[in-house]
Coordinates of C-alpha atoms in Angstrom, one line a residue:
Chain A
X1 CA 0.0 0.0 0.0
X2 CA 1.6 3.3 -1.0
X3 CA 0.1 5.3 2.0
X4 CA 2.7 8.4 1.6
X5 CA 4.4 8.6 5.0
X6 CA 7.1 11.1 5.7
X7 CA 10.2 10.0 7.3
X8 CA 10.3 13.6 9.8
X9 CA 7.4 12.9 10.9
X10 CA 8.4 10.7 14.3
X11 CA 4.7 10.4 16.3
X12 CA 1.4 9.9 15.2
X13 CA 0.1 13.4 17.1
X14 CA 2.4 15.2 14.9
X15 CA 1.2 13.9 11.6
X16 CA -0.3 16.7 9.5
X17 CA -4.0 16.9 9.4
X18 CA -3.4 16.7 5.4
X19 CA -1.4 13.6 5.2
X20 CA -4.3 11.8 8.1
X21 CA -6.8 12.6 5.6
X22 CA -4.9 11.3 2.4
X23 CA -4.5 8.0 4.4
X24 CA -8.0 8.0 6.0
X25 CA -9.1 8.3 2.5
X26 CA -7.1 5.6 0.9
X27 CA -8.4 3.3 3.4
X28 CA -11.8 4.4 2.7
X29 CA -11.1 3.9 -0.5
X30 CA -9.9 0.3 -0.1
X31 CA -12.6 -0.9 2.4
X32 CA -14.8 0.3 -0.3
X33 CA -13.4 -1.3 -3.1
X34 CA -13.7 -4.3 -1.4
X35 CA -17.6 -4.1 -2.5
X36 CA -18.6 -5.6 -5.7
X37 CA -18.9 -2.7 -8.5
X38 CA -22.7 -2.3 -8.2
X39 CA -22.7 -1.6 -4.5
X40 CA -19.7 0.9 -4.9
X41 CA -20.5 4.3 -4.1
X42 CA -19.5 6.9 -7.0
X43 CA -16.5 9.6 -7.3
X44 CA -19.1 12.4 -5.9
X45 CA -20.5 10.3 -3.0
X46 CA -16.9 9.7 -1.6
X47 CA -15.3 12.6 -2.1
X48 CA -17.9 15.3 -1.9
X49 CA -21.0 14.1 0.0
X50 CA -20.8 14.5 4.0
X51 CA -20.4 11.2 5.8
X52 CA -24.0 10.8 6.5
X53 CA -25.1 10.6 2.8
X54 CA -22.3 8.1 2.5
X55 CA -23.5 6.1 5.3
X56 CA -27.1 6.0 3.8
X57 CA -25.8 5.3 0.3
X58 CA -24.1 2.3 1.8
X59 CA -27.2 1.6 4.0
X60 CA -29.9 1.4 1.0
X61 CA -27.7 -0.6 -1.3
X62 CA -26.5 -3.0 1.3
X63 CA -29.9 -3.6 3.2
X64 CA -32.8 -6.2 2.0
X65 CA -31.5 -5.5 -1.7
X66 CA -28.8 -7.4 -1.9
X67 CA -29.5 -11.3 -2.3
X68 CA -28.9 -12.8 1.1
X69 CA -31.1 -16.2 0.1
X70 CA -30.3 -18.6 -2.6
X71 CA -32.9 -20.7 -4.2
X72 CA -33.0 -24.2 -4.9
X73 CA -35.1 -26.2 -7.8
X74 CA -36.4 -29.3 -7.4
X75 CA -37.8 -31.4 -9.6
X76 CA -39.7 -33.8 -8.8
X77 CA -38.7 -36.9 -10.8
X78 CA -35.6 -36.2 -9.1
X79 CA -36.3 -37.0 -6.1
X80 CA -35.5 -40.0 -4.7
X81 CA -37.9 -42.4 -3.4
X82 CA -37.8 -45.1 -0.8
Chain B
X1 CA -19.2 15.9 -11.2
X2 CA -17.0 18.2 -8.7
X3 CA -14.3 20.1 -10.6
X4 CA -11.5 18.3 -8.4
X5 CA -12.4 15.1 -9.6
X6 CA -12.5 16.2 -13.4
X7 CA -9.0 17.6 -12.7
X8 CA -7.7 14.7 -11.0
X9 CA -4.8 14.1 -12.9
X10 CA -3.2 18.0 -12.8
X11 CA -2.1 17.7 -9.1
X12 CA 1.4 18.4 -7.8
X13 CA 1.4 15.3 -4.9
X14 CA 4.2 16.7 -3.7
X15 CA 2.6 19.5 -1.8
X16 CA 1.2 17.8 1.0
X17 CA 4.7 16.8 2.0
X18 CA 5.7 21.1 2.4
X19 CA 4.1 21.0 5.6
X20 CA 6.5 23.1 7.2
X21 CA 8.4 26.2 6.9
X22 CA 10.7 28.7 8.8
X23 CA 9.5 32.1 8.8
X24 CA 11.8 35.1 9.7
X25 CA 10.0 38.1 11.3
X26 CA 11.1 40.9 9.6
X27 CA 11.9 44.5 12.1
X28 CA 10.4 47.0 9.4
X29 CA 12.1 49.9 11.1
X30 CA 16.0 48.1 10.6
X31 CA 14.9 45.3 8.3
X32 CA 16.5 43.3 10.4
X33 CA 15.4 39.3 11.6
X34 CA 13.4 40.2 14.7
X35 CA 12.7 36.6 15.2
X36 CA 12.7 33.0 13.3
X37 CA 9.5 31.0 13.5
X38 CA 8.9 27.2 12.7
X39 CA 5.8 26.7 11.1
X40 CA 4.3 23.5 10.8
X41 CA 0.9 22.2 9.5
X42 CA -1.6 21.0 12.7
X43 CA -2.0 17.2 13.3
X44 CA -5.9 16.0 13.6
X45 CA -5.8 17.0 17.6
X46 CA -4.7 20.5 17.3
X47 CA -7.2 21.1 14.3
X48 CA -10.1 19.5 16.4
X49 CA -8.8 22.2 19.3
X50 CA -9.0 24.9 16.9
X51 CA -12.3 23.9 15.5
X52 CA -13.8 23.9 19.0
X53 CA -12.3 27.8 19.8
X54 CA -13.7 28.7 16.8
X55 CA -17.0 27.2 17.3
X56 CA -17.3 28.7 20.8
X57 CA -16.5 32.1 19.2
X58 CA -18.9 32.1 17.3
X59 CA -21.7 31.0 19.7
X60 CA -20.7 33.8 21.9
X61 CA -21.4 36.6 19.6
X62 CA -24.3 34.7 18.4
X63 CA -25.6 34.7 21.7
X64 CA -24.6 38.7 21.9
X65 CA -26.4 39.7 18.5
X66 CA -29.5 38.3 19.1
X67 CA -29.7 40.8 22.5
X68 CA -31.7 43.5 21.6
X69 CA -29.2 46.2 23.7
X70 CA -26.0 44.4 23.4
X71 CA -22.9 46.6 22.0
X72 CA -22.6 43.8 19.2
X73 CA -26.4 44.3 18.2
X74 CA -26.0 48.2 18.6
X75 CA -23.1 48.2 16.3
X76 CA -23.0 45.6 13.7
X77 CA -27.3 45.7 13.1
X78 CA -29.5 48.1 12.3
X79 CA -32.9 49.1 13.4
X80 CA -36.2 48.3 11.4
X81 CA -36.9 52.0 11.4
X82 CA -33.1 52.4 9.3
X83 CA -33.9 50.3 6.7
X84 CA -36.9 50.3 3.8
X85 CA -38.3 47.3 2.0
X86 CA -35.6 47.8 -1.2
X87 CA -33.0 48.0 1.0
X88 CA -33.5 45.2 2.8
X89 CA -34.1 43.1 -0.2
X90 CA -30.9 44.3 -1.8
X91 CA -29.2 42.9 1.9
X92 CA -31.2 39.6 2.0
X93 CA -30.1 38.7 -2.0
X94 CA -26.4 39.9 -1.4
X95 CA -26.0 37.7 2.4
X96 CA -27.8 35.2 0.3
X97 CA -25.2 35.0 -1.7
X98 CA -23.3 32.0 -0.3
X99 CA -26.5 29.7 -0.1
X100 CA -27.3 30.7 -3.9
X101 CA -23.8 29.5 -4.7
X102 CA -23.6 26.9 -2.8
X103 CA -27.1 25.1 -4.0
X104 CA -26.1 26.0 -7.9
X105 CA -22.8 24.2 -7.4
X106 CA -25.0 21.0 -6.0
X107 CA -27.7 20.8 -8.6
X108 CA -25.7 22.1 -11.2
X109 CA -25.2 18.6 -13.5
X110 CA -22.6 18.8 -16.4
X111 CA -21.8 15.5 -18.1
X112 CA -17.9 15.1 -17.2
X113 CA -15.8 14.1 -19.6
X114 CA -15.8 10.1 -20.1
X115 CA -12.1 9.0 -20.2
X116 CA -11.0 6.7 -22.9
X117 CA -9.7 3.1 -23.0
X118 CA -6.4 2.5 -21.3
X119 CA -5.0 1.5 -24.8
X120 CA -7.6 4.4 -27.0
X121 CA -5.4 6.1 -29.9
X122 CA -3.6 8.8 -29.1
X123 CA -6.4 11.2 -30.8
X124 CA -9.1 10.3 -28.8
X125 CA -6.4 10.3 -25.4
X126 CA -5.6 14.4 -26.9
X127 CA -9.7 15.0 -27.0
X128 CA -10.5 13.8 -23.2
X129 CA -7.7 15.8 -22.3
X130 CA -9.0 19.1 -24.4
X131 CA -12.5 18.5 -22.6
X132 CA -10.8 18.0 -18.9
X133 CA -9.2 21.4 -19.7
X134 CA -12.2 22.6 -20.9
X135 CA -14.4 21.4 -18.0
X136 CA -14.1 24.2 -15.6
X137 CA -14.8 26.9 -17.7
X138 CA -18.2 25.3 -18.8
X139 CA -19.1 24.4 -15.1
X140 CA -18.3 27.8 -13.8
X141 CA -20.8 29.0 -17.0
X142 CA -23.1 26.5 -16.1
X143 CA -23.3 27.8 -12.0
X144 CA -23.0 31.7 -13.0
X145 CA -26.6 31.0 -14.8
X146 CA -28.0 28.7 -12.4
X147 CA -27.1 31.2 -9.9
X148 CA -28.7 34.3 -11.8
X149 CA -31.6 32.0 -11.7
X150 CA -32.0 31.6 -8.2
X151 CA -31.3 35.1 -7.5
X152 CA -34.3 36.0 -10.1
X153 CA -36.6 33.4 -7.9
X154 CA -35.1 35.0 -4.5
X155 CA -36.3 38.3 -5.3
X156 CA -39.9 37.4 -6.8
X157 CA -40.2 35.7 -3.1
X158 CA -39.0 38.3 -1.3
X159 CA -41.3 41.1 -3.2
X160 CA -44.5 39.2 -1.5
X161 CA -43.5 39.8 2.3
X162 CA -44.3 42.4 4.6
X163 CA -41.3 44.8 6.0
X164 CA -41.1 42.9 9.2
X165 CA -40.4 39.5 7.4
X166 CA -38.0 40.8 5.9
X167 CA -36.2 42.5 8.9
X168 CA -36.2 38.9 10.6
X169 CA -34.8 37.4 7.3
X170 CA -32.2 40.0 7.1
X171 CA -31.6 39.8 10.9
X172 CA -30.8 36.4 10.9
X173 CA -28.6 36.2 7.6
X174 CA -27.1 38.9 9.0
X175 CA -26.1 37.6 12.2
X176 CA -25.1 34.3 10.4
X177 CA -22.6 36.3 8.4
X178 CA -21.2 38.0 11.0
X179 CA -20.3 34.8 13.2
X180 CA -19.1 32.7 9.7
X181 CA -16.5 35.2 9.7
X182 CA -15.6 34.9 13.7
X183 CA -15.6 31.4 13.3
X184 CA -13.0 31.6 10.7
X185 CA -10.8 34.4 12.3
X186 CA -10.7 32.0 15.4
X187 CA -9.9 29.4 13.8
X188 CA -7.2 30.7 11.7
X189 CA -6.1 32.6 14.8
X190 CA -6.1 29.2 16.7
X191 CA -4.4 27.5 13.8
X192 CA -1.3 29.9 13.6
X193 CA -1.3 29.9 17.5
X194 CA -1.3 26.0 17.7
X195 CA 1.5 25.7 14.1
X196 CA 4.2 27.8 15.5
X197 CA 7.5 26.9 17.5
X198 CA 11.2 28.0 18.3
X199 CA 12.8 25.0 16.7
X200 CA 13.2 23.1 14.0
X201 CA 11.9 19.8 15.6
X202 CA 8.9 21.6 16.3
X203 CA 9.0 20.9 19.9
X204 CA 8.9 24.7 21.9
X205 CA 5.8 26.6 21.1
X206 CA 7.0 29.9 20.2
X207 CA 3.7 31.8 21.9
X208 CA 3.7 31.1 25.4
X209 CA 0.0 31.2 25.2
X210 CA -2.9 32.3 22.7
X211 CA -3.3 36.1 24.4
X212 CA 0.6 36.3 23.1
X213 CA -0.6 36.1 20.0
X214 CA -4.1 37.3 20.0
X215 CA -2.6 40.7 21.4
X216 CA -0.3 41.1 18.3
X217 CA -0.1 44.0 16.5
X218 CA -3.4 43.5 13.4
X219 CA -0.5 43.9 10.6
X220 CA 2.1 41.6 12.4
X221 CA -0.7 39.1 13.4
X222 CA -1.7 39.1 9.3
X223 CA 2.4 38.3 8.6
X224 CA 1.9 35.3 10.8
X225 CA -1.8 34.3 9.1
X226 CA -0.3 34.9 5.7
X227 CA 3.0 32.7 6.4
X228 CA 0.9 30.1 7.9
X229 CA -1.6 30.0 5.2
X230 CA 1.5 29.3 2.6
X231 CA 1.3 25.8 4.6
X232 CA -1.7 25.2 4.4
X233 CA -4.0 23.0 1.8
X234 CA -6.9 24.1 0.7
X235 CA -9.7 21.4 0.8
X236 CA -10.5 21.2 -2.7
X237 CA -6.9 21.2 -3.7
X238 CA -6.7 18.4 -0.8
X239 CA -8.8 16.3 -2.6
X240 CA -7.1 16.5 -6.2
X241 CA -4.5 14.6 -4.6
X242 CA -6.8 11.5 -4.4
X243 CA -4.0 10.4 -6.7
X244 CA -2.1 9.8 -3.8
X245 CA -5.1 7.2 -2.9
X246 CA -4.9 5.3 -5.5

């Protein structure tokens, strides 16, 4: 992962807010990549919606849509008897 | 589409890496080096200390404008009996201002440019980068009209309320106005407070605490803002670098 770090930079509390954020994003960007290309929010939503309407994005596309049952078909002369 | 994302690829990644600078303090009578200053960009914590100052700022004269006898109230807003119907019109669409912007920005859809094939001829590689360049211009267009717009429907709204309704919608967008800008005073004050030290490890605060610096002279205290600000990132220019995320 090519988080860009900076070698002066000797504690976490002395970070720069601007290189926390590049990271924070990348591993937004990661943990959201890790969802299959339908469910992926777009460019706008991640980089200029607030975090709720990122959160509700995820929310409707994640909840009840998504196929969480699979279906079987059976056939009756398949079954076996006895 | 936000224009940082169209412009994704004309970003200097570099930059966030300048996060700190020495600045010299000039003695405009001798020109001489009064003092050197270490300047570094604010970690998370800092920034959330600074947000909060500037937060409580604002509250505080909030709280003071809406007196009816405060100083603040005195000063900074006028009376009903001061003001006629055009005028405050002409103050509610101007204070406005911001809002209008900021919806026509948000509904304001312009088909971005759709980038080609990772192996497209070279041709069709030159025309996505024409329309990239492009982009900008024809969304600022696209906003400046939409904008207009919303001004024309502002003032067709306003023309059907009585004087008093429009003292309490001037009031109000007034008094927003005024604490935007004391949050944002405070909060570069905090920042430039918080960002400077003696050394180059960035270890010694160089203000023993914020009334040093708040008490600065207003022409030294802007040296400081302006040096600090040289730091700084804006947040759109933050997020072209979402090459660095990727």
């Amino acid at each position: 992962m090519q988080i860009p770090l900076d070698p002066k930079i000797k504690e976490l509390a002395d970070m720069p807010y601007t290189i926390s954020y590049i990271i924070r994003k990348r591993q937004q960007i990661d943990n959201l990549n890790e969802l299959s290309k339908k469910h992926r929010p777009t460019d706008e939503l991640i980089w200029d919606s607030t975090p709720e309407e990122l959160d509700d994005f995820l929310e409707r596309v994640m909840s009840g849509k998504e196929q969480t049952t699979v279906d079987f078909k059976i056939k009756p002369n398949e079954i076996e008897s006895g | 589409m936000s224009e940082s994302i169209v412009e994704k690829q004309d970003v200097n990644i570099s930059k966030i890496f300048d996060w700190g600078r020495v600045f010299e303090v000039i003695n405009p009578t001798t020109q001489e080096v009064d003092a050197t200053v270490y300047m570094k960009l604010l970690g998370d914590a800092d920034l959330g200390r600074a947000r909060v100052y500037a937060l409580r700022k604002s509250s505080e004269l909030r709280r003071k404008l809406r007196e009816e006898n405060s100083d603040e109230r005195v000063a900074y807003i006028r009376t009903i009996d001061e003001l006629d119907e055009d005028n405050l019109m002409n103050f509610i669409v101007i204070f406005s201002g911001r809002e209008l912007s900021t919806n026509a920005r948000q509904n304001v859809k312009i088909k971005s440019p759709k980038p080609p094939k990772s192996d497209a001829a070279l041709e069709k590689m030159e025309k996505f980068q024409k329309e990239v360049d492009e982009y900008p211009e024809r969304r600022q267009k696209a906003i400046a009209d939409a904008i207009e717009k919303e001004v024309e429907k502002l003032k067709k709204s306003l023309a059907g309320k009585t004087k008093e309704e429009l003292y309490r919608q001037y009031v109000k967008l007034l008094v927003d106005e005024f604490c935007e800008r004391e949050a944002l005073v405070a909060f570069e004050d905090m920042q430039v407070f918080l960002g400077c030290y003696t050394d180059d490890t960035y270890k010694v605060k160089f203000f023993s605490d914020f009334e040093e610096f708040d008490n600065l002279e207003p022409n030294a205290k802007q040296l400081f803002k302006d040096a600090y600000k040289q730091v700084d990132i804006d947040i759109n220019e933050l997020k072209k670098l979402r090459r660095a995320t990727q």
